[in-house]
Coordinates of C-alpha atoms in Angstrom, one line a residue:
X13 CA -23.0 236.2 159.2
X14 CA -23.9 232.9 160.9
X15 CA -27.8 233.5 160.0
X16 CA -26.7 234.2 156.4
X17 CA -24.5 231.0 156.0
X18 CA -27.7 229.4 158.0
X19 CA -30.2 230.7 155.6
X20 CA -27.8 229.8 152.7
X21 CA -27.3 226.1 153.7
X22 CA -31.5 225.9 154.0
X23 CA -31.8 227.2 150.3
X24 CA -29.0 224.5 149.3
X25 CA -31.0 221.8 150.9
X26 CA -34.2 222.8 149.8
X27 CA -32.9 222.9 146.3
X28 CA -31.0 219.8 146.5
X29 CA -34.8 218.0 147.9
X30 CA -36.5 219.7 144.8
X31 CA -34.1 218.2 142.1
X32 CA -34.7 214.7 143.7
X33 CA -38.3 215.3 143.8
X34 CA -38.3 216.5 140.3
X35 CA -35.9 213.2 139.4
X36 CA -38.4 211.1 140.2
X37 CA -40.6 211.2 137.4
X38 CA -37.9 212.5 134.9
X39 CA -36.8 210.1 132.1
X40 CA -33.8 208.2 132.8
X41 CA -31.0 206.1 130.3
X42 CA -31.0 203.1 131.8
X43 CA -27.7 200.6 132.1
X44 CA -29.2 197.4 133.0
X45 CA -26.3 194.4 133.7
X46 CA -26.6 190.7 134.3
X47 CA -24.1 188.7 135.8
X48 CA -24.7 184.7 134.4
X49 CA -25.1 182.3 138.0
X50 CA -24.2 184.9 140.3
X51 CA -25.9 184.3 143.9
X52 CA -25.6 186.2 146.5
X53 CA -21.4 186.4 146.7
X54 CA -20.8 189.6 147.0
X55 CA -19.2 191.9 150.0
X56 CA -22.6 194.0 150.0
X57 CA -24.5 190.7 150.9
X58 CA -22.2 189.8 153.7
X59 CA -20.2 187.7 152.3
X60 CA -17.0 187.9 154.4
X61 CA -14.7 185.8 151.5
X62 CA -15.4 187.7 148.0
X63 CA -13.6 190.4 146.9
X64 CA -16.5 192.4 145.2
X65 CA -15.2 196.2 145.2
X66 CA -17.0 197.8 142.1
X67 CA -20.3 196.2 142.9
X68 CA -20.3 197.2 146.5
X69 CA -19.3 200.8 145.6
X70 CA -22.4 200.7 143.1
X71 CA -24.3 199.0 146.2
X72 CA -23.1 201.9 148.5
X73 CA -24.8 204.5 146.7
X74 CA -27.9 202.3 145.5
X75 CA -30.9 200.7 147.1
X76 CA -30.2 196.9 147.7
X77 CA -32.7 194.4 147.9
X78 CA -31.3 191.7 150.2
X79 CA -34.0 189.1 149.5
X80 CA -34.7 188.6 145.6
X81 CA -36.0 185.6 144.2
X82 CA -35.2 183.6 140.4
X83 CA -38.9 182.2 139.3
X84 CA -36.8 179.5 138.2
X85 CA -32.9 178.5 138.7
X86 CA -32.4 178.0 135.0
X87 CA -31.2 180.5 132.7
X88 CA -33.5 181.0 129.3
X89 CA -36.5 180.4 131.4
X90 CA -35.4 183.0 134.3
X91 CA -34.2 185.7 131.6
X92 CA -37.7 185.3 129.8
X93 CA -39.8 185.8 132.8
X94 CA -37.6 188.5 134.3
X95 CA -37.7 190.5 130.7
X96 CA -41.0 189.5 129.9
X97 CA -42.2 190.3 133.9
X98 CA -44.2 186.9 133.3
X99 CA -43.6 184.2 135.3
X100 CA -42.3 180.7 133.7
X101 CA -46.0 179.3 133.6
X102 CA -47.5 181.8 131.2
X103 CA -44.2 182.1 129.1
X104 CA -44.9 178.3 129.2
X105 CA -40.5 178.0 128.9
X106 CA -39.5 175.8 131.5
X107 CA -36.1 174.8 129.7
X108 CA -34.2 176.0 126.2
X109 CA -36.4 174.7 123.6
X110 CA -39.3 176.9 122.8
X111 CA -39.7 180.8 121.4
X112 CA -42.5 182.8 124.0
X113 CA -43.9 184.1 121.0
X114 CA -44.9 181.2 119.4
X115 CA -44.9 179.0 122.0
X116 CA -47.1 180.9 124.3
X117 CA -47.9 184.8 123.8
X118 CA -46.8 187.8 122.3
X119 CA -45.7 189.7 125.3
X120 CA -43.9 193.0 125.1
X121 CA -40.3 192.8 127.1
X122 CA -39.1 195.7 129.2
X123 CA -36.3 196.6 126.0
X124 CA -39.5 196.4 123.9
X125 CA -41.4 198.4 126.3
X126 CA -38.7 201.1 126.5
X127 CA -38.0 200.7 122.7
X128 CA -41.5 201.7 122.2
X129 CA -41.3 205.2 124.2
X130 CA -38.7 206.4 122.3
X131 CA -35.4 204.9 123.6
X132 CA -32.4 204.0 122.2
X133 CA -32.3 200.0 123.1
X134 CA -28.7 197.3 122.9
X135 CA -28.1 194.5 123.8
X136 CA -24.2 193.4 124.8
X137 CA -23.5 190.0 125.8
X138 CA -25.7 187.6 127.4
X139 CA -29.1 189.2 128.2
X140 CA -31.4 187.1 126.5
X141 CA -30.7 183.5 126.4
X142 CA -29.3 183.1 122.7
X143 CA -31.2 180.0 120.7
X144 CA -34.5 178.7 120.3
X145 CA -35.2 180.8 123.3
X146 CA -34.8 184.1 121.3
X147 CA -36.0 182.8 117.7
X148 CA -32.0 183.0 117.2
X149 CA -32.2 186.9 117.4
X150 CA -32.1 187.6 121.0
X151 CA -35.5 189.0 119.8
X152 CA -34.5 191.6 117.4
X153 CA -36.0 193.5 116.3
X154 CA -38.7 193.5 118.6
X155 CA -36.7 194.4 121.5
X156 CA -33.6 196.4 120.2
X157 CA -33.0 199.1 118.2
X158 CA -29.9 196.9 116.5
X159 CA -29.0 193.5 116.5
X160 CA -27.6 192.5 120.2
X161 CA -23.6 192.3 120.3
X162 CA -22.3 188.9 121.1
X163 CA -18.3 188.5 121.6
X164 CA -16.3 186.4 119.1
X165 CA -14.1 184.9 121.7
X166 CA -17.3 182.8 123.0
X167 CA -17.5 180.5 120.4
X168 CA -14.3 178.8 122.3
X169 CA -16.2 179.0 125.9
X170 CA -16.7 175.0 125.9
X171 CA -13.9 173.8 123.4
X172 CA -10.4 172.1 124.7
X173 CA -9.1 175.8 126.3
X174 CA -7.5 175.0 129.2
X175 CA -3.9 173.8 130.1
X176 CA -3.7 170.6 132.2
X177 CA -0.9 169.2 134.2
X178 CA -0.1 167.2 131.0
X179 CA 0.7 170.8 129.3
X180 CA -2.2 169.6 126.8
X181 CA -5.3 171.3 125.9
X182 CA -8.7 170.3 127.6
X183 CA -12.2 171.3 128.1
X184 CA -11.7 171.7 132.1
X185 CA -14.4 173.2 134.8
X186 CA -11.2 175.0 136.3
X187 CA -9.8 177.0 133.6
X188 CA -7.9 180.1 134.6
X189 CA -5.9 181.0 132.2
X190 CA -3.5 183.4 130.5
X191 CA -5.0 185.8 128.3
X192 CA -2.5 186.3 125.9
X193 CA -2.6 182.6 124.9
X194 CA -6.2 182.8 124.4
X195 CA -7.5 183.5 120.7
X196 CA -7.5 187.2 120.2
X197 CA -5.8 187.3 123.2
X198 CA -8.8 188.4 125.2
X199 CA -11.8 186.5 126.8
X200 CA -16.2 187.0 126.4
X201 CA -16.4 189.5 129.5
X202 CA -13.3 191.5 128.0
X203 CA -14.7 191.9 124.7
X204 CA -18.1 192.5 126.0
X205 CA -17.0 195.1 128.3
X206 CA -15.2 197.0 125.4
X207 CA -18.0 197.1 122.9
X208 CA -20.1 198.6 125.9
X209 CA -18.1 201.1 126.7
X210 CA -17.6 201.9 123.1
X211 CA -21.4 202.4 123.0
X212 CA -21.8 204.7 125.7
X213 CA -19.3 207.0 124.2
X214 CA -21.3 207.2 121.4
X215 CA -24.3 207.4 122.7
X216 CA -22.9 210.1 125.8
X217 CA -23.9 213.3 123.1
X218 CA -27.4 211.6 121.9
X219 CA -30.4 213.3 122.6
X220 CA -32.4 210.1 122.6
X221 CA -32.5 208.5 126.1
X222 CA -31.2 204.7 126.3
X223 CA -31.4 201.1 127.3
X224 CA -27.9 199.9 127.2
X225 CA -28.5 196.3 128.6
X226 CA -24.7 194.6 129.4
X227 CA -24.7 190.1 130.0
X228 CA -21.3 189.0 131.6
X229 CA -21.0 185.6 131.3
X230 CA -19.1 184.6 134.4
X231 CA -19.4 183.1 137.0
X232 CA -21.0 181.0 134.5
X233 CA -19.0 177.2 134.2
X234 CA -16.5 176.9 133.0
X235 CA -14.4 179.1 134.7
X236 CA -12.0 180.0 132.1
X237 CA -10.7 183.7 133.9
X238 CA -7.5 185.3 133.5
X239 CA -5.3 183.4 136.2
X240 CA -4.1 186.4 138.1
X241 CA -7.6 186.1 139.7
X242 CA -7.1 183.5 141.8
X243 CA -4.2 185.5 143.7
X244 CA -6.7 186.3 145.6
X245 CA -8.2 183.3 147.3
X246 CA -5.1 181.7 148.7
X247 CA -6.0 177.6 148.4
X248 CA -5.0 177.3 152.1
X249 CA -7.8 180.0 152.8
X250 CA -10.5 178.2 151.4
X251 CA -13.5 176.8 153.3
X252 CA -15.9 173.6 152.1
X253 CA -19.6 174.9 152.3
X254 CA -20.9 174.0 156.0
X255 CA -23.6 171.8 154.7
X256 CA -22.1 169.3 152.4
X257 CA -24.2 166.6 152.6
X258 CA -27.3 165.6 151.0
X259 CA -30.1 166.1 153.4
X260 CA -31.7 162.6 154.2
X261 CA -35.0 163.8 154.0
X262 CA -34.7 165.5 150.7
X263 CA -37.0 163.6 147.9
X264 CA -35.0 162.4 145.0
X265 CA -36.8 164.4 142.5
X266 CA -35.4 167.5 144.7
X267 CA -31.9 166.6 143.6
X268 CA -29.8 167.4 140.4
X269 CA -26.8 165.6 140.1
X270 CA -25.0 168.5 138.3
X271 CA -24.4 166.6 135.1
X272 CA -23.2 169.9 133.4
X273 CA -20.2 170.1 135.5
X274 CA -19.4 166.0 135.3
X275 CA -19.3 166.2 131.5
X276 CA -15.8 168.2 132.1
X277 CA -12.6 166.7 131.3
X278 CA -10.8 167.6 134.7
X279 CA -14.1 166.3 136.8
X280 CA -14.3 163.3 134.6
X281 CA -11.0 161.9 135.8
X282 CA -12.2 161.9 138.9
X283 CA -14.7 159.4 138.7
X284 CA -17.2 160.5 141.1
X285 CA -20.2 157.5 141.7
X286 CA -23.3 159.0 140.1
X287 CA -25.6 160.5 141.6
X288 CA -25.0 161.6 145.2
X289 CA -21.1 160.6 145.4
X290 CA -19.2 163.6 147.6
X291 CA -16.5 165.2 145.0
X292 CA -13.5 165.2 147.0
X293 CA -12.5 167.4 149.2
X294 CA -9.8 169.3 147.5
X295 CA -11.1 169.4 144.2
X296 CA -14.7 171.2 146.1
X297 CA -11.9 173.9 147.4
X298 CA -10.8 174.3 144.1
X299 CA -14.0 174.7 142.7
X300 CA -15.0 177.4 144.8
X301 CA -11.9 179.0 144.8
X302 CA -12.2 179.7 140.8
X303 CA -16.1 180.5 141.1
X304 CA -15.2 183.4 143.7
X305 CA -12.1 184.1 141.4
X306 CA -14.7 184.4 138.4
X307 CA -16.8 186.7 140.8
X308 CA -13.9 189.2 141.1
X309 CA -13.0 189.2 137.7
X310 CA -16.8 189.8 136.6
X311 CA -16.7 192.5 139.7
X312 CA -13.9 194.1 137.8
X313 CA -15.6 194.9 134.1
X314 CA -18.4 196.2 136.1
X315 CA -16.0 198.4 137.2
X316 CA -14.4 199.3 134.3
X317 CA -18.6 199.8 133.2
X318 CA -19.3 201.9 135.8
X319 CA -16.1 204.2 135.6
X320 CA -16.7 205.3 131.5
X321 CA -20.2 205.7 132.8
X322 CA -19.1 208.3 135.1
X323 CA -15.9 209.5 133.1
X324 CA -19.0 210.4 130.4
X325 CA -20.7 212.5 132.5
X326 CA -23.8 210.0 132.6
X327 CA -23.9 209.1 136.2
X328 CA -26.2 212.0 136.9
X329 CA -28.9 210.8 134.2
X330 CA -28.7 206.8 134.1
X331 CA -30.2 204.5 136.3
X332 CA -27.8 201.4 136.8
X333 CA -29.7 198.1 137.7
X334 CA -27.6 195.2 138.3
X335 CA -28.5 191.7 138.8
X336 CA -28.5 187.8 137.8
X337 CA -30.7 185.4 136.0
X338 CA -30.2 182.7 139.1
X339 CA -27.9 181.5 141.9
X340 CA -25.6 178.2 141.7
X341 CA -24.8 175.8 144.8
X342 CA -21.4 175.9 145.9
X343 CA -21.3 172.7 147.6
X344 CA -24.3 173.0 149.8
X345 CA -26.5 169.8 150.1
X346 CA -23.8 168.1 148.1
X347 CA -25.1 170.0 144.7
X348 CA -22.7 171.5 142.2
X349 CA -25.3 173.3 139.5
X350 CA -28.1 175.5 139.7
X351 CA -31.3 173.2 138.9
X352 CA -32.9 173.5 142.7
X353 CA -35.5 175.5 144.5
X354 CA -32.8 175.6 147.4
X355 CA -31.9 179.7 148.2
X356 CA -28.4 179.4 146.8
X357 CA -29.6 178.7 143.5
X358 CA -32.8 181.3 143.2
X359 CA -31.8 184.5 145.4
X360 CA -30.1 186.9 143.5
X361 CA -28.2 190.3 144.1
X362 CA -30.9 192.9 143.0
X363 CA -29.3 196.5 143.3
X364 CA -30.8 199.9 141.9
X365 CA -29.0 202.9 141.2
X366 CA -31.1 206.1 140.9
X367 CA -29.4 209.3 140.4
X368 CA -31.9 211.7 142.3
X369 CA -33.1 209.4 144.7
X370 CA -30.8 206.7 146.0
X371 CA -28.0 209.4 145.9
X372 CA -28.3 213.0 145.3
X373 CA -25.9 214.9 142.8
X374 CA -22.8 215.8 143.9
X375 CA -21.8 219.4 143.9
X376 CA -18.3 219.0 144.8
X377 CA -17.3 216.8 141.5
X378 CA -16.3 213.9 143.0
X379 CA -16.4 211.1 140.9
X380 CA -19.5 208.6 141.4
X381 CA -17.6 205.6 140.4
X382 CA -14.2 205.4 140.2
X383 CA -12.2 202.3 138.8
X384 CA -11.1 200.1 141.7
X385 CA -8.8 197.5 141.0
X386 CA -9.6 194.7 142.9
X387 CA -6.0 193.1 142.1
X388 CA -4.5 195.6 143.8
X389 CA -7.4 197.2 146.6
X390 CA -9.9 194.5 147.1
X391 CA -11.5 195.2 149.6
X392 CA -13.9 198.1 150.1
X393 CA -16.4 198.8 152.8
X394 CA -19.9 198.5 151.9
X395 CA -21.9 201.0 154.3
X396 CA -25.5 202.1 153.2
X397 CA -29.1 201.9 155.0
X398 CA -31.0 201.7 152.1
X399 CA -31.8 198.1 152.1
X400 CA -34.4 196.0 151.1
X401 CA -34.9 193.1 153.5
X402 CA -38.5 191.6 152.5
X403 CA -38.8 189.0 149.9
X404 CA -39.3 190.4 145.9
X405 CA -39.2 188.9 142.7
X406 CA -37.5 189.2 139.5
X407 CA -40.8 189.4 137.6
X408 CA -41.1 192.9 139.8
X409 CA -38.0 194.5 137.7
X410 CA -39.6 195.1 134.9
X411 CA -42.2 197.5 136.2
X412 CA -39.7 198.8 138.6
X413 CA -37.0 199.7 136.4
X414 CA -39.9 201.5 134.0
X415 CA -41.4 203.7 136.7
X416 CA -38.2 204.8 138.3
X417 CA -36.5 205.4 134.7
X418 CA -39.6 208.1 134.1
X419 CA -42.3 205.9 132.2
X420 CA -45.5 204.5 133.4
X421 CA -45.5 201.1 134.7
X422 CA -47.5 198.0 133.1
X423 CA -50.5 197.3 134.8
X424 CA -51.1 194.2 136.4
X425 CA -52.1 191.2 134.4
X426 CA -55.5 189.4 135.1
X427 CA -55.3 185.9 136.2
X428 CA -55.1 184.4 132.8
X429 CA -53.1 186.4 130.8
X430 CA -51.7 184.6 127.8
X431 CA -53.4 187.1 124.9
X432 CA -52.6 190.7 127.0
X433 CA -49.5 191.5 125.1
X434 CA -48.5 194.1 127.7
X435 CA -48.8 193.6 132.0
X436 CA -46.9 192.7 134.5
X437 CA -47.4 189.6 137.1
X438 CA -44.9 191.2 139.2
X439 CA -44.9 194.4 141.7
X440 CA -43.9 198.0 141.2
X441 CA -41.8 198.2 144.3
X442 CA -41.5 202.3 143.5
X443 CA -42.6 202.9 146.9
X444 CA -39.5 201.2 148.2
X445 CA -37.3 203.9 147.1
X446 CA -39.9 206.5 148.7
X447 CA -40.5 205.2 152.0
X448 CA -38.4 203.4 155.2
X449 CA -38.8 199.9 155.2
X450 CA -40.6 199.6 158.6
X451 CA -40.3 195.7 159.3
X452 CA -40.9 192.2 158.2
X453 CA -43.8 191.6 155.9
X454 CA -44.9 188.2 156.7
X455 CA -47.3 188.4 153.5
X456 CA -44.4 188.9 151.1
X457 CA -43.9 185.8 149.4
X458 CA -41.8 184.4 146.2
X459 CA -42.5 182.0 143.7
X460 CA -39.8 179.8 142.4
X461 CA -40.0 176.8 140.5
X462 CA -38.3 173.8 138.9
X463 CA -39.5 172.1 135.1
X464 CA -42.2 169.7 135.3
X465 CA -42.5 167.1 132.9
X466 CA -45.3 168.4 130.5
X467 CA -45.7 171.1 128.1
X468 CA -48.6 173.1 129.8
X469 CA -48.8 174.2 132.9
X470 CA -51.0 171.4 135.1
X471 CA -50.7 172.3 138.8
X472 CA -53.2 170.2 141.3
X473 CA -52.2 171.6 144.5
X474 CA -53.7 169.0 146.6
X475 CA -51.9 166.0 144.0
X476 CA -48.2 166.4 146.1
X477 CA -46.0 163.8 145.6
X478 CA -43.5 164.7 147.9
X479 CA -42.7 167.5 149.7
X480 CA -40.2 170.2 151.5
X481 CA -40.6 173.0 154.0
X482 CA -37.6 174.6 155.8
X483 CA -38.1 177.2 159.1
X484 CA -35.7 179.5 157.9
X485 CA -35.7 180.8 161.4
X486 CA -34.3 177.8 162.5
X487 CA -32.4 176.2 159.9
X488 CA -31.2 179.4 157.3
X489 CA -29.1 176.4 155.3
X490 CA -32.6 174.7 154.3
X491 CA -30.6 171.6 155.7
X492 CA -34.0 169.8 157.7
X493 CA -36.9 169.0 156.0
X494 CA -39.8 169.3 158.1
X495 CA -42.6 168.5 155.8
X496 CA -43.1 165.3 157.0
X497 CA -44.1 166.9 160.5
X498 CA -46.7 168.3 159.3
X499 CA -50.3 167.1 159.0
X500 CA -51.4 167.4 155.4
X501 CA -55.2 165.9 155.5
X502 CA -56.6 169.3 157.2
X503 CA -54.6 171.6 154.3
X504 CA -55.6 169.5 151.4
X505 CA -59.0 169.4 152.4
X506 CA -59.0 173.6 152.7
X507 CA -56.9 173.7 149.3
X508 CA -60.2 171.4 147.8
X509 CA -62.6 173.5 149.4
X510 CA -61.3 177.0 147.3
X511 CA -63.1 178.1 145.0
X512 CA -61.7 177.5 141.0
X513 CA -61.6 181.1 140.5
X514 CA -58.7 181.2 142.8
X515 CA -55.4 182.0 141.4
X516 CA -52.2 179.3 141.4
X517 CA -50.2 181.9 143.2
X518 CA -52.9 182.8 146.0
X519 CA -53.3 178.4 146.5
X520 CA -49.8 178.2 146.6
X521 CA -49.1 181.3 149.1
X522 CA -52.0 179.8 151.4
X523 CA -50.7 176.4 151.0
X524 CA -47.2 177.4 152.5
X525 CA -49.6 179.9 155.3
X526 CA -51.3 176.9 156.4
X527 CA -48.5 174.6 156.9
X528 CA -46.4 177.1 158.5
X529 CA -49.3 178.2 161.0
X530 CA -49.3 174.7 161.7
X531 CA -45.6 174.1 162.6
X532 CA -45.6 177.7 164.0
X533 CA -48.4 176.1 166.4
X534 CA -47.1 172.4 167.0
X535 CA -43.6 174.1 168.3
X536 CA -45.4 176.8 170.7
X537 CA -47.4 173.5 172.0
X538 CA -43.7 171.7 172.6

């Protein structure tokens, strides 16, 4: 009897390693979501104050890259590279104003890409940054099948929404509200979340395989978020961020004085000396109260996402990717926005979901994703070993997503890529998923960057103006600037001496090499 059960078991887990081997290459639907200025706040990031329950269940049975990287902390230009796998100097969109396609090159987007192998492709929400940016389209119809969804309740996002202490109406940053007050009575990530879930009921019986990509806008500013929310970040509880200051050695040009968030009414009043005056204190714990508030109640329409996802029976045959476009400073260095090369503002959540492969089916029945109400349970225990801790990119989703959805990624792009229509400047991080991360790779590297003032790319390496470089090691706040330390004649003269066949990104990783050999060398001399 016990060498039958034995023998029984084997054959279960031999067939259970076949189907994953087999789901590798099979094609997937694909539920790609974007949160709008999310960083890093979430449970399955370590963050000890969020209440993140849906994402961290989704992280649980997913593989979670710990350290991904914005190629810029702005949103039309980060969307575009990320969907475009092209990073923000060959899209040549370094702010709102321009179309890719016009502008720069006619490059195929991962939709587009998908669109073009047969799949059903959406948009919902904010994928694409609406405007100029997407010819006013969100690029139908190259990249979707049908024009992209947008909800009607957004076109009141930045009018005079919010209650004040004066029981009038103004266009505040802090804006939690009651829904039933609002026009329609419901809010963007409401609506959005409803027209999604409407589509994957219709789409659940479809023999065409999809690319259902869902934008929530929070917790983009303002945050105008149902008001039950902030229940659950007690005032009292609330922490400033532990670097609040601007560093002294930061170079001006480093430093955005958040003018989105001073054109608000509420931060107006409080007349705040332009540009490196400290917002006071308990308006900074307001401030991040209501962005973690806007966190949960994003957290909670992914879980409302995820739980007709399963309830559809589509778990087993949809990869879920879920991300952001960019971080935002809560605080740190004294900044309020995004706008910075700091980490808070370009590392992003970067999970995968991959029936087959981060998780295996599950014979029992159990649901995959249940609804968890983080009103109510909001905590939950993220526990999973499939982490990611070296540095990637957002440029790499594109031929990620592809491979491990069953189609053959872009190749790489050539140096100058501007008429290849389809390639990727980014990595297939495939084998990720099929091998154990085995340590730090001190050659992974990530390239994020801030506008320049000119409308093509001009980059002279050895031309620096000023300068940062932060030993994370040391200082993991990026709160001392040790660039000064360094000596810079030696490095400029190597960056000179390369050849101009040499590649921006392979200066600029050698640039940062060199400077941190040096420092690495100047401390073991101390």
């Amino acid at each position: 009897m016990c060498t039958c059960v034995r023998l029984w078991l084997l054959l279960l887990v031999l067939h259970r390693l076949t189907l994953a081997a087999g789901a590798r290459r099979e094609r997937r639907n694909v539920l790609f979501i974007m949160a709008d200025d999310l960083r890093t706040s979430l449970g399955c990031y370590g963050d000890s104050v969020v209440k993140s329950p849906n994402i961290d269940q989704l992280a649980s049975k997913s593989q979670v890259f710990l350290n991904a990287y914005a190629q810029q902390a702005v949103c039309a230009p980060s969307r575009t590279s990320m969907l475009t796998s092209r990073r923000p100097d060959t899209t040549r969109l370094y702010d709102f104003k321009s179309y890719w396609r016009v502008h720069s090159g006619n490059y195929t987007t991962m939709p587009q890409y998908f669109k073009s192998r047969g799949y059903f492709t959406t948009s919902v929400g904010k994928i694409f940054h609406p405007g100029i940016a997407s010819n006013h389209s969100d690029d139908y119809p190259y990249s979707w099948s049908i024009p992209a969804y947008h909800p009607a309740s957004f076109r009141f996002e930045k009018q005079k929404m919010c209650k004040g202490e004066d029981g009038k109406l103004h266009a505040n940053l802090l804006c939690a509200v009651n829904v039933t007050e609002q026009p329609g009575g419901t809010l963007p990530d409401l609506e959005t979340t409803d027209e999604a879930v409407r589509l994957l009921k219709n789409l659940a019986n479809d023999d065409v395989p999809f690319f259902l990509a869902v934008g929530f806008h929070k917790p983009h500013i303002p945050f105008r978020i149902p008001q039950e929310y902030l229940s659950l970040y007690p005032i009292d509880q609330m922490t400033l961020a532990p670097d609040p200051d601007v560093p002294k050695s930061l170079p001006p040009v480093a430093y955005n004085p958040w003018m989105d968030v001073r054109k608000r009414d509420d931060v107006q009043k409080l007349n705040i000396s332009f540009p490196y005056g400290p917002m006071p204190k308990d308006f900074q714990l307001h401030v991040r109260q209501h962005y973690y508030a806007a966190v949960s109640y994003m957290d909670a329409q992914v879980g409302r996402l995820l739980s007709a996802l399963d309830e559809l029976g589509l778990a087993d045959s949809t990869m879920v990717v879920f991300t952001s476009d960019h971080g935002w400073s809560l605080g740190e260095h004294g900044e309020w926005a995004k706008y910075s090369n700091f980490d808070v503002a370009t590392r992003v959540p970067l999970i995968f979901y991959v029936p087959g492969v981060t998780t295996l089916h599950d014979w029992l029945g159990e649901s995959a994703f249940p609804f968890i109400d983080v009103l109510t349970k909001s905590n939950y225990s993220f526990q999973n070993a499939r982490v990611i801790r070296n540095v990637v990119e957002l440029v790499d989703v594109f031929p990620t997503v592809s491979y491990m959805a069953g189609l053959r990624a872009p190749e790489p792009c050539a140096d100058v890529s501007f008429q290849e229509e389809l390639c990727t400047e980014g990595d297939n991080l495939a084998h990720t998923f099929r091998h154990r991360e085995r340590g730090e790779d001190e050659e992974a590297i990530s390239f994020s960057q801030y506008p320049r003032p000119a409308d093509a790319p001009q980059v002279n390496v050895s031309d620096v103006h000023a300068g940062e470089l932060y030993m994370l090691a040391d200082d993991p706040g990026q709160d001392n600037n040790v660039y000064s330390d360094s000596d810079h004649s030696v490095i400029m003269k190597k960056m000179a001496s390369l050849p101009h066949t040499v590649s921006l990104q392979m200066r600029m990783k050698l640039q940062l090499l060199y400077l941190t050999a040096g420092m690495k060398t100047k401390r073991g001399k101390a």
